[in-house]
Coordinates of C-alpha atoms and ligand atoms in Angstrom, one line a residue:
X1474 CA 4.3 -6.1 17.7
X1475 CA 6.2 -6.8 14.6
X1476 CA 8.6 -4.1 13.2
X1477 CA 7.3 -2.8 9.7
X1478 CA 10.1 -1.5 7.5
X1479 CA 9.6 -0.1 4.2
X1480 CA 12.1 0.1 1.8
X1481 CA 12.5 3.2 -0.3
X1482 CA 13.9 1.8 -3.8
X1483 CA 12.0 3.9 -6.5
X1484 CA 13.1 7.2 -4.3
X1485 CA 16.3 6.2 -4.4
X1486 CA 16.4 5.3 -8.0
X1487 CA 14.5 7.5 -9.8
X1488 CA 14.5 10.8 -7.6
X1489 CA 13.8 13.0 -10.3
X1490 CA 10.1 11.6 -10.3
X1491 CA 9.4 11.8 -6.9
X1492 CA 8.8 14.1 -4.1
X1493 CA 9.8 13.5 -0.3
X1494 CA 6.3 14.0 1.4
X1495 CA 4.2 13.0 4.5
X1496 CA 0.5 12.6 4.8
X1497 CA -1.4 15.6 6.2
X1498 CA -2.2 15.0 9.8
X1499 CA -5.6 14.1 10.5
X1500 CA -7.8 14.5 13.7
X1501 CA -8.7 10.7 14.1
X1502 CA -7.3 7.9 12.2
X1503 CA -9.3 4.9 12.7
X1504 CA -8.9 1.4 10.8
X1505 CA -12.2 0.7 9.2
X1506 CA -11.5 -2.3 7.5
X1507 CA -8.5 -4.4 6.5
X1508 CA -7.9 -6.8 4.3
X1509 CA -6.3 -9.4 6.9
X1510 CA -5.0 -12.3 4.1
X1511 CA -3.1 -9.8 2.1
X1512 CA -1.3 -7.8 5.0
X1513 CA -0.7 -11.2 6.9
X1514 CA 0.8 -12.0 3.2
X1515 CA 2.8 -8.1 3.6
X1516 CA 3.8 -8.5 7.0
X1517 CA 1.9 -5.5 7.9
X1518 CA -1.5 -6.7 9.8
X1519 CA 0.1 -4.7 13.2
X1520 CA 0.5 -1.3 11.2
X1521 CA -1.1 1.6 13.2
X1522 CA -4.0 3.5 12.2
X1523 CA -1.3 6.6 12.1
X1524 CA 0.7 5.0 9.9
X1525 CA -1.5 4.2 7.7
X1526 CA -2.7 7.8 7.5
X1527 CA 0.9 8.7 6.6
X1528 CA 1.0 10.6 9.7
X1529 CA 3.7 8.6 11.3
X1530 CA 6.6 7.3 9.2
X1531 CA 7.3 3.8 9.7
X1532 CA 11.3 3.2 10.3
X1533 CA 13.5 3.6 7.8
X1534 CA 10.7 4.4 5.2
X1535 CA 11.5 7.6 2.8
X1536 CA 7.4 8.6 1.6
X1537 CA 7.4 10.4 -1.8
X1538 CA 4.5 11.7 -3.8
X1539 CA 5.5 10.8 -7.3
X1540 CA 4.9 12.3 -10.7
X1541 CA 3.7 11.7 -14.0
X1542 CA 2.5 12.7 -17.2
X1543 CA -0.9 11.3 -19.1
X1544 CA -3.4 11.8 -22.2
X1545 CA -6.5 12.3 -20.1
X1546 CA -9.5 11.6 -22.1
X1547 CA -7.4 12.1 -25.6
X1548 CA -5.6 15.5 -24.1
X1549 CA -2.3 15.4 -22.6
X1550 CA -1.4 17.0 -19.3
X1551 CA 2.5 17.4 -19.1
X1552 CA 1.8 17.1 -15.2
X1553 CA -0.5 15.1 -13.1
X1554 CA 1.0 13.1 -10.1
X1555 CA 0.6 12.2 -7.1
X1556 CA -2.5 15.0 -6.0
X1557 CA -3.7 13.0 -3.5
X1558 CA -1.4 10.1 -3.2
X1559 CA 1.6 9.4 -1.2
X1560 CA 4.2 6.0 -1.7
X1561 CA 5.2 4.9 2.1
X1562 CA 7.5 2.7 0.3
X1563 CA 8.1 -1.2 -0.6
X1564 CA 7.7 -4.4 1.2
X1565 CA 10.4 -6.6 -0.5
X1566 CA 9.5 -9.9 0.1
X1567 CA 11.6 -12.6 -1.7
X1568 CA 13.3 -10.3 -3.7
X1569 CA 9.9 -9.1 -5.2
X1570 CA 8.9 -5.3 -3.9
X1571 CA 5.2 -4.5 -3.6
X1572 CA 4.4 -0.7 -2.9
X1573 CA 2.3 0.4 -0.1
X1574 CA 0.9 3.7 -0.8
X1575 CA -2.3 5.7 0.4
X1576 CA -4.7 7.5 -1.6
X1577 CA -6.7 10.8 0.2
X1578 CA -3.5 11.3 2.7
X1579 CA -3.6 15.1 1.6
X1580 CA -2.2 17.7 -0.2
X1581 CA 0.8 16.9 -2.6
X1582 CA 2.8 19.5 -4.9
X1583 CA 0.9 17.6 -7.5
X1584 CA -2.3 18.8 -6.4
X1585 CA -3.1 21.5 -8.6
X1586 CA -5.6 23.3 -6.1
X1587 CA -7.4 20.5 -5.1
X1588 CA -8.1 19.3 -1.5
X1589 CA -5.5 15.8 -1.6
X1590 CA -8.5 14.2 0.4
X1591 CA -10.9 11.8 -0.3
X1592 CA -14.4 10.5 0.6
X1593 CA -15.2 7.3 2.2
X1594 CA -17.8 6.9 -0.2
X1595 CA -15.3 6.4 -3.1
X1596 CA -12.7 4.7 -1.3
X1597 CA -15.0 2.2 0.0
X1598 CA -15.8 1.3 -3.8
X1599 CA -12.3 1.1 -4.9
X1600 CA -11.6 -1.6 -1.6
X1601 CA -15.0 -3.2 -2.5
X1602 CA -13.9 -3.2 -6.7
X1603 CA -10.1 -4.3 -5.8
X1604 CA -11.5 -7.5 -3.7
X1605 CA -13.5 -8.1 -6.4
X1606 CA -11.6 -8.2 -9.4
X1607 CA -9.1 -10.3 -7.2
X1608 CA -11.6 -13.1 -6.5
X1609 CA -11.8 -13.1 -10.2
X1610 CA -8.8 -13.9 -11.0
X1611 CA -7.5 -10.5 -12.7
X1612 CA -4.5 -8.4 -12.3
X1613 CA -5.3 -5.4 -9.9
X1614 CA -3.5 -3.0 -7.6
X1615 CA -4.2 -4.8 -3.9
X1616 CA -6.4 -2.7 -1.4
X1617 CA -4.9 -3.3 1.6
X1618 CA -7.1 -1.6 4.1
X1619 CA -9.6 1.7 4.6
X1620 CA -8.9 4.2 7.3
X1621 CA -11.4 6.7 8.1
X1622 CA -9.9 9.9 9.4
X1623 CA -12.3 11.8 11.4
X1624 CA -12.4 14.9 9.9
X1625 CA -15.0 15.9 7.0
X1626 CA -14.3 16.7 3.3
X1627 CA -16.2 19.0 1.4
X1628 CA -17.8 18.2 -2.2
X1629 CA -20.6 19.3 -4.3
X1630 CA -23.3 18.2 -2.2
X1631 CA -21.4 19.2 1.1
X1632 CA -19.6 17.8 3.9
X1633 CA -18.8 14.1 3.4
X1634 CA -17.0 11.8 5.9
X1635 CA -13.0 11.7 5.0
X1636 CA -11.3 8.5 4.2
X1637 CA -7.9 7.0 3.0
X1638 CA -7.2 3.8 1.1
X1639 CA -3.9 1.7 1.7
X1640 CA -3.1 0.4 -1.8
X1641 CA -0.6 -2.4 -2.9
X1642 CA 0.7 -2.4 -6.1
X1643 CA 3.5 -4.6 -8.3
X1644 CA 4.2 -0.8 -8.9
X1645 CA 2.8 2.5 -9.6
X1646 CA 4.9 3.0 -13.0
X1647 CA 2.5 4.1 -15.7
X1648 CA 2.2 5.0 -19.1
X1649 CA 2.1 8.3 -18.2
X1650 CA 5.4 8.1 -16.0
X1651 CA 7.3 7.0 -19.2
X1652 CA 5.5 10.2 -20.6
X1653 CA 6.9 12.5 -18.4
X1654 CA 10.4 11.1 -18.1
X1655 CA 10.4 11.3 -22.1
X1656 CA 9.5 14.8 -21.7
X1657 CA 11.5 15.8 -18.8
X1658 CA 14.3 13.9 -17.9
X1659 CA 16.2 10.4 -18.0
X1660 CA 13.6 8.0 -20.1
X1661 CA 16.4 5.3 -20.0
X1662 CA 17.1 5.1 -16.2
X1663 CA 13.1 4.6 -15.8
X1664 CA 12.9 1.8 -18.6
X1665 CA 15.9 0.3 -17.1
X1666 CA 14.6 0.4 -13.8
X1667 CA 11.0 -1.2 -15.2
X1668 CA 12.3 -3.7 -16.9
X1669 CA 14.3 -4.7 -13.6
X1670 CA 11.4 -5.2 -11.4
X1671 CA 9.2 -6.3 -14.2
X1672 CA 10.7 -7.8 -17.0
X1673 CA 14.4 -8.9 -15.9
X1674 CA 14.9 -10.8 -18.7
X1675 CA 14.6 -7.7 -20.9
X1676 CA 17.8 -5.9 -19.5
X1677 CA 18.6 -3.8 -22.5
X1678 CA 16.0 -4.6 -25.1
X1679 CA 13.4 -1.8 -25.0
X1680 CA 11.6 -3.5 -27.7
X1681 CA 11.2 -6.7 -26.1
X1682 CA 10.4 -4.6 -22.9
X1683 CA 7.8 -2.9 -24.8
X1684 CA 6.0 -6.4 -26.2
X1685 CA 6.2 -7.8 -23.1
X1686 CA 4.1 -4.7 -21.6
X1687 CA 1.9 -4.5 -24.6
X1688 CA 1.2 -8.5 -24.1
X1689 CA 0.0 -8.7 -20.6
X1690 CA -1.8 -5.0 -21.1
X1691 CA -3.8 -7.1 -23.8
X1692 CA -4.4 -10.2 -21.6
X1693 CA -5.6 -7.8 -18.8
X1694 CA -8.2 -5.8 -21.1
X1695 CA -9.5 -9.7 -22.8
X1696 CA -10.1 -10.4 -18.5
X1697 CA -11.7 -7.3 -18.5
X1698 CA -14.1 -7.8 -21.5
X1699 CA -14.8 -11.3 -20.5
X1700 CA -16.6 -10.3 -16.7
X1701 CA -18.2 -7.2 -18.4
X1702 CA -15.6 -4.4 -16.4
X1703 CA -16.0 -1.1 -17.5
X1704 CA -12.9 0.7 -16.6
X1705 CA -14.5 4.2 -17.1
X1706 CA -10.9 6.1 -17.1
X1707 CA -8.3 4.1 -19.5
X1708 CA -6.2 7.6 -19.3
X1709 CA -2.5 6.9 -19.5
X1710 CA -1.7 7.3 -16.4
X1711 CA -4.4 4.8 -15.2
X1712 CA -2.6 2.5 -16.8
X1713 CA 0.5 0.4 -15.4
X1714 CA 3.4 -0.9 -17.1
X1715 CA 3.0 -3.9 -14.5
X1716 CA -0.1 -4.9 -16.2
X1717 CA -2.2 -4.7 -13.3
X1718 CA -5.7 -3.1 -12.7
X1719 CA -5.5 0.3 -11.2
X1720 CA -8.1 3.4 -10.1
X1721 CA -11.0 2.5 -9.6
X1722 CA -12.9 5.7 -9.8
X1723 CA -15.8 5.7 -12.3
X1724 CA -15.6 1.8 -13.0
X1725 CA -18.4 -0.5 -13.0
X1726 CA -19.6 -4.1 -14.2
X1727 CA -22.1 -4.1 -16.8
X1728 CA -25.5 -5.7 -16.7
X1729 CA -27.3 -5.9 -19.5
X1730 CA -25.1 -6.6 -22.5
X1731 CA -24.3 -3.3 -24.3
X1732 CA -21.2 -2.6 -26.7
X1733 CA -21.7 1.0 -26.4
X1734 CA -22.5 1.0 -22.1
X1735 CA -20.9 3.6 -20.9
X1736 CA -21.3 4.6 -16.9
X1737 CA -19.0 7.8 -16.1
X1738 CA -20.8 11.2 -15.8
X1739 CA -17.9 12.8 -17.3
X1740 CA -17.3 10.5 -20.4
X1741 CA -19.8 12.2 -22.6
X1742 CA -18.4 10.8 -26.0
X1743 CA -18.4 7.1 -24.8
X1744 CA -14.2 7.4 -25.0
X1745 CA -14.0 4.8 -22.7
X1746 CA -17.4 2.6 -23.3
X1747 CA -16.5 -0.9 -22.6
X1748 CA -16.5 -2.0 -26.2
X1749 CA -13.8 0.5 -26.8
X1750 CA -11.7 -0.5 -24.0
X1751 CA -9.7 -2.9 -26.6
X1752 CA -8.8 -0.3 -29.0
X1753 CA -8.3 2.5 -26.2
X1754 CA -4.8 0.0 -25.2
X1755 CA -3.3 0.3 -28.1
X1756 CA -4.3 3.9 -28.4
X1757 CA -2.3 3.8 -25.1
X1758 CA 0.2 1.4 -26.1
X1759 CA 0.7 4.0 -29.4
X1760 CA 1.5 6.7 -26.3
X1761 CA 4.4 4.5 -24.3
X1762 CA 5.7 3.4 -27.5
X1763 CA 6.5 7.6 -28.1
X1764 CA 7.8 7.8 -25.1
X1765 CA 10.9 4.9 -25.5
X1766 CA 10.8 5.3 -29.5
X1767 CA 14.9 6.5 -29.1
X1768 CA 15.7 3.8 -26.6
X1769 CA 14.3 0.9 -29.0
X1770 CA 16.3 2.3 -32.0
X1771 CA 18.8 5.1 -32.9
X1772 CA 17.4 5.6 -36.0
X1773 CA 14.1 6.6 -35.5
X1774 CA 12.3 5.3 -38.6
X1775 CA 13.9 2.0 -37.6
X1776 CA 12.4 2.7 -34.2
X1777 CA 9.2 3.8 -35.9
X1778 CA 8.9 0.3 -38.0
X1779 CA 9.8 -2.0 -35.0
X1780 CA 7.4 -0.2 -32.4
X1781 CA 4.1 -0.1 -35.4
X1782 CA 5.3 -4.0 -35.9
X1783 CA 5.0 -4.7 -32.5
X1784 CA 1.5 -2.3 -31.7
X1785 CA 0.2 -4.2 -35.5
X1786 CA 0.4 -7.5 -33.1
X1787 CA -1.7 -6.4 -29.9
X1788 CA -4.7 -6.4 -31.7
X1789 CA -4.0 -10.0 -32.5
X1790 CA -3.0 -10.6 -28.7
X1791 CA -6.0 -9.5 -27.5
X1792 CA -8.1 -11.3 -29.9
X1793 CA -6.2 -14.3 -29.2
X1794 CA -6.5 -13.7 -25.5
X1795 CA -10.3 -12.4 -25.9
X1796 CA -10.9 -16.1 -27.9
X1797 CA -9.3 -18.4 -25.9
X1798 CA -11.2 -16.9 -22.6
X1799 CA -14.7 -17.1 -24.6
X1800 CA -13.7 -20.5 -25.7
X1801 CA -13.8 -21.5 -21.6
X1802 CA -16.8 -19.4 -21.2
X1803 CA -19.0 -21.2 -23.8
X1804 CA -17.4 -24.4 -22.2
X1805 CA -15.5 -25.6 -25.9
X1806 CA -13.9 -28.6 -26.4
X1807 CA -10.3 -27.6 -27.9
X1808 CA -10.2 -24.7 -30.7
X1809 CA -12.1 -25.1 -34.2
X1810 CA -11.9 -21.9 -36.5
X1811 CA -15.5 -21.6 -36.2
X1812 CA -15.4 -20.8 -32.6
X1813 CA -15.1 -16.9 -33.3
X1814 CA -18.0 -16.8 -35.4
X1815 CA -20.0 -19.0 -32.2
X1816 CA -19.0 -16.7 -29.8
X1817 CA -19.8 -13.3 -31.8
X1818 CA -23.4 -15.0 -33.2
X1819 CA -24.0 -15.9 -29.3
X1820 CA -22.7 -12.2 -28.5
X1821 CA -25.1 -10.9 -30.7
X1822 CA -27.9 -12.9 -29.5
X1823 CA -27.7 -11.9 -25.9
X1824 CA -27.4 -7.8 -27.0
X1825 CA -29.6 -6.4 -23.7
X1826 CA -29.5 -9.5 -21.8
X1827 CA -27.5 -9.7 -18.3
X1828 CA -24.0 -10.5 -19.4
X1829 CA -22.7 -12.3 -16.7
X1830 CA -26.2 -14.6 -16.3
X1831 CA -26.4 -15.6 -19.5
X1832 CA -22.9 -17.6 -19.5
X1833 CA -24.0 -18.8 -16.4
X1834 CA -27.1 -20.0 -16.9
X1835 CA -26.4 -21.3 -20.4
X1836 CA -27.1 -24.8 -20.1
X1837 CA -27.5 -25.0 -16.9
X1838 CA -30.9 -23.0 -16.5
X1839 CA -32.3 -22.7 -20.3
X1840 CA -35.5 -21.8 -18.8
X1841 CA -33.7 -18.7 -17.0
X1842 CA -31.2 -18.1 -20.3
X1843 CA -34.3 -17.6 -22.6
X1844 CA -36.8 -15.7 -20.4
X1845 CA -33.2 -13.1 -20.2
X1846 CA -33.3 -12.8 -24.2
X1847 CA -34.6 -9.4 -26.0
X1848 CA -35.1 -11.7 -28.8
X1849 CA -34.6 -15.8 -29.3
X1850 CA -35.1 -16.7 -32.8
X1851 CA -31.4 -17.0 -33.3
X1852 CA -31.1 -19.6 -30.8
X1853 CA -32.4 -22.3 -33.0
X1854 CA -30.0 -22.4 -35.1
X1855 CA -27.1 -21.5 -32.8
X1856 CA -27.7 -23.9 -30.2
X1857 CA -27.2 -27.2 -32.7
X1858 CA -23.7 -25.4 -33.6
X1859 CA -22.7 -24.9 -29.7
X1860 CA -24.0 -28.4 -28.5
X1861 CA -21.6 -29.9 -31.3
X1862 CA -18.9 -28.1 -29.5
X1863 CA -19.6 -29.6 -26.2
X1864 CA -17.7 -32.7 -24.2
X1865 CA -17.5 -34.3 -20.6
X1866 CA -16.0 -31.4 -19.2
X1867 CA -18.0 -28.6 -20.8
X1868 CA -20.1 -27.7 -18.1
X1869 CA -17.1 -27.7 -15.7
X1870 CA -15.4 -25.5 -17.6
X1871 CA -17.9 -23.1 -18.1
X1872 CA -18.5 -22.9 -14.2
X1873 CA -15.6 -22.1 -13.6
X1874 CA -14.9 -19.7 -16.3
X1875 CA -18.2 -18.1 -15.6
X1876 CA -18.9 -16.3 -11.9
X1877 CA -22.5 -15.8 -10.8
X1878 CA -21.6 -12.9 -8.8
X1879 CA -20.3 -9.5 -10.0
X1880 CA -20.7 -6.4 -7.8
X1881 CA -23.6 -5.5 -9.5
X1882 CA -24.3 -1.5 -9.0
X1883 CA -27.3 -1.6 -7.3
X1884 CA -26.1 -3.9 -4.5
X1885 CA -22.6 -2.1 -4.7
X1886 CA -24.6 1.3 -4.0
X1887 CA -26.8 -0.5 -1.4
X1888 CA -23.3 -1.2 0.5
X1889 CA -22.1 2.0 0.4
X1890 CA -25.3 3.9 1.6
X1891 CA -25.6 1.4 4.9
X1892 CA -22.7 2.2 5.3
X1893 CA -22.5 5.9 5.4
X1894 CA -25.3 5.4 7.9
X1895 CA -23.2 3.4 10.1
X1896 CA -24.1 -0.5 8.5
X1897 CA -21.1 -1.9 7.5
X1898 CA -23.3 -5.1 6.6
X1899 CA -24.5 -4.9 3.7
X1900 CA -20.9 -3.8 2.2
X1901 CA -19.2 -6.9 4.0
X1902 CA -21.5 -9.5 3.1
X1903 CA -20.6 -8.4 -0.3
X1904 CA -17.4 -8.2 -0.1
X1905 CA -17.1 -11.6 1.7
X1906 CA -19.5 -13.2 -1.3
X1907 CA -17.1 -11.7 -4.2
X1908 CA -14.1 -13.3 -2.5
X1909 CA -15.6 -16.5 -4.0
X1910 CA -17.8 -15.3 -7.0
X1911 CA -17.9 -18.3 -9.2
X1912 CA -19.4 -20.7 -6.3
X1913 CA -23.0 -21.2 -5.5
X1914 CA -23.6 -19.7 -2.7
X1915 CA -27.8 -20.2 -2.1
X1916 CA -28.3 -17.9 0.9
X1917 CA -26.7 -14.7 -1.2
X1918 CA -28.1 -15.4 -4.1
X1919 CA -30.0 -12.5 -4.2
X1920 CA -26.8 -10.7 -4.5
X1921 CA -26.8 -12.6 -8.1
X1922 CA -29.2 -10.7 -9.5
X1923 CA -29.7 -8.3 -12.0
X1924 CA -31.0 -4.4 -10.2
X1925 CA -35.0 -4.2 -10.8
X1926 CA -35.8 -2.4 -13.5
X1927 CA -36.8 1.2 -11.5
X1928 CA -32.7 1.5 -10.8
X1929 CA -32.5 2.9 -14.0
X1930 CA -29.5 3.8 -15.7
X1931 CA -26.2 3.9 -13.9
X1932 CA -24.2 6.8 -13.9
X1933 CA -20.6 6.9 -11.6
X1934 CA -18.7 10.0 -10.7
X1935 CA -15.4 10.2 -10.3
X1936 CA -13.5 9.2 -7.0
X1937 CA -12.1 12.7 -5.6
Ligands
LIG3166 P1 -7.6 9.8 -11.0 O1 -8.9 10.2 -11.6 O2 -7.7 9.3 -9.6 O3 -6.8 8.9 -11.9 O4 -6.8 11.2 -10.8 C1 -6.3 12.0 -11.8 C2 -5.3 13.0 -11.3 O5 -6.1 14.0 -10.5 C3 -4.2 12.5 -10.4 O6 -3.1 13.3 -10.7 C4 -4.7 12.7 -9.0 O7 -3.7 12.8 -8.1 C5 -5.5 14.0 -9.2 N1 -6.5 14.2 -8.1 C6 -7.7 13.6 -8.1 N2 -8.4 13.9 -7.0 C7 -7.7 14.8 -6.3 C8 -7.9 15.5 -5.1 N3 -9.0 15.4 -4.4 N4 -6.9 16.3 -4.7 C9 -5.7 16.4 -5.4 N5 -5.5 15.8 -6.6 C10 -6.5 15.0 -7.1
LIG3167 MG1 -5.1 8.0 -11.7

């Protein structure tokens, strides 16, 4: 048995925003599932179920629960943190540190009278969500493995099985960190630190630190527009100055294409409804800039003119970003300036149509594309416009810029009820099929389609 050490780097650097904690001890701590590739890739595939409960402290590790600020839903809460959440520490491999941290390990002094716990229904998801997006190809928070901990949490409808997820991260630095260090303490020693693990060649240029966050935040959301992701809760502190995915509580892929979808219970104004997710980062963007506004200028209308010039160019980034990935997806040869117009006239044209499908079948299945379409009458005239666009290596790059399979939420529920009734089947043949979601892969192709039509609308709760 290998020796895990953890190292404790943010604690040591930044102990005003963290809290020396432990997990709460639980009755039995049992490895459900683990993501083998990325703890071989860790050096933690022999940690113990107990550690990974937080129960036993791995040598030389220092846990903390850590806090932060954050505009939830448009309000701000001057303290959030860690409630259920606990950082073991880092693995620092090659000079690059990757936190390992658990989520449902218990009570924290963040926890503002809630339990610290969490269901295995939701943690499940979020391991099932984080495989996914990875075998996409997009920037997300690693989930290293679940551990179910024999004891029951209680929710609305009763007593639920209790879980914890062991998360990897670049880091857990959020918009909503840089909020509460504005507020409370040392904004510089965090952007210093930030910029070190992040953005080294930044050292002392907040603005440049700040574009350089603002540019892969924009490259993440495009990722995240182009598979159909609905986040569901772009608050500030769900979102990292790493530019990775994190929290997957109410998130889910969109079927049918719908600007205004919207899937989280308690997102009644459609805040967060995927065709807002773009202007929701700069929204949040507009919050970090606040936060360092003195560090990237004295003078704070100078700071005010060079953060608005930098925030004026996300919008482009993003379109720029946005383009270029719906350039691959319609399979375009180079860049004309009338690709925007093709792709929004082709976006229009599939409005209620299963997003991910139609990419994928378009020219490939035309028989399948049109039979998808509310409406084609538009596709005369588009289609002579799109096949003008095409060369040799059209269809390759539209297969691999398009994946057949998406956790679709009817197969994603399907999982997680077998499971919860002891069938861990269902939820790792989908798992095992996402790891690979842009290849045919016959015998699953049922997990390619779109739910039947008596699933109804989706709603998701969030993951507490
Ligand atoms: P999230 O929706 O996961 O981003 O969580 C928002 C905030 O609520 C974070 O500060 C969490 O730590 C806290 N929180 C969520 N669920 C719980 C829970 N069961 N116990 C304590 N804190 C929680
Ligand atoms: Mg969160």
């Amino acid at each position: 048995m290998t020796q895990i050490r953890l190292t404790h780097h943010y604690a040591d650097a930044l102990p005003d925003l963290v809290t020396p904690w432990q997990g709460a001890n639980v009755p039995g701590p049992k490895i459900l599932r683990m993501n083998r590739a990325l703890a071989d890739r860790l050096g933690l595939a022999d940690a113990s179920p107990q550690m990974l409960a937080g129960m036993e402290v791995p040598e030389g590790a220092h846990p903390v629960a850590q806090v932060y600020a954050g505009h939830q839903f448009g309000g701000y809460s001057p303290r959030l943190g860690d409630g259920r959440a606990l950082l073991l520490g880092e693995v620092a491999r090659d000079g690059v540190l990757t936190d390992v941290a658990l989520k449902g390990s218990g009570r924290t002094p963040y926890s503002r009278g809630a339990d610290g716990k969490a269901a295995l229904g939701p943690v499940l998801r979020e391991y099932l969500m984080a495989q996914a997006m990875t075998g996409l190809g997009i920037p997300t928070t690693g989930a290293l493995a679940v551990v179910t901990t024999g004891e029951s949490v209680w929710r609305e409808d009763g007593p639920l099985p209790g879980a914890i997820l062991v998360r990897t991260a670049a880091s857990h630095l959020r918009v909503g960190t840089f909020q509460y260090a504005a507020a409370n303490g040392d904004v510089q020693a965090l952007a210093d630190y930030a910029i070190a693990r992040h953005y080294p060649h930044r050292a002392g240029d907040y603005a440049g630190f700040f574009a350089d966050v603002a540019a892969r935040q924009a490259e993440l959301i495009a990722k995240w527009m182009l598979v159909g992701f609905v986040h569901g809760v772009m608050n500030t502190d769900n979102m990292t100055i790493s530019g990775e995915t994190i929290d997957y509580g109410p998130c889910a892929f969109m079927e049918a294409y719908a600007p205004g979808v919207v899937f989280s219970s308690i997102d009644r104004q459609g805040r967060y409804a995927y065709g807002h997710q773009p202007m929701i980062l700069g929204w949040n963007l507009a919050r970090l800039a606040e936060a360092i506004l003195p560090l990237i200028d004295t003078d704070e209308s100078q700071a005010i003119a060079r953060a608005t010039g930098i925030l004026e160019g996300v919008a482009a980034q993003y379109q720029a970003a946005w383009l270029s990935g719906m350039r691959a997806k319609l399979g375009l040869a180079g860049e004309e300036t009338g690709d925007l117009a093709l792709a929004e006239d082709f976006l229009r044209g599939i409005e209620g149509a299963d997003w991910t499908l139609s990419f994928r079948d378009l020219g490939r299945d035309m028989d399948g594309f049109r039979s998808r379409l509310m409406a084609d009458g538009w596709l005369e005239g588009w289609l002579p416009r799109w096949q003008a666009r095409q060369d040799d290596g059209s269809a390759n790059r539209m297969r691999a810029a398009n994946p057949l399979f998406i956790p679709r939420n009817h197969r994603v529920e399907e999982a997680l009820a077998a499971a919860h009734a002891g069938d861990m089947g269902p939820f790792d043949r989908l798992t095992q099929v996402l790891q690979r979601p842009f290849d045919d892969q016959p015998e699953h192709e049922a997990l390619a389609q779109p739910a039947p039509a008596d699933f109804g609308p989706y709603r998701t709760f969030c993951g507490t």
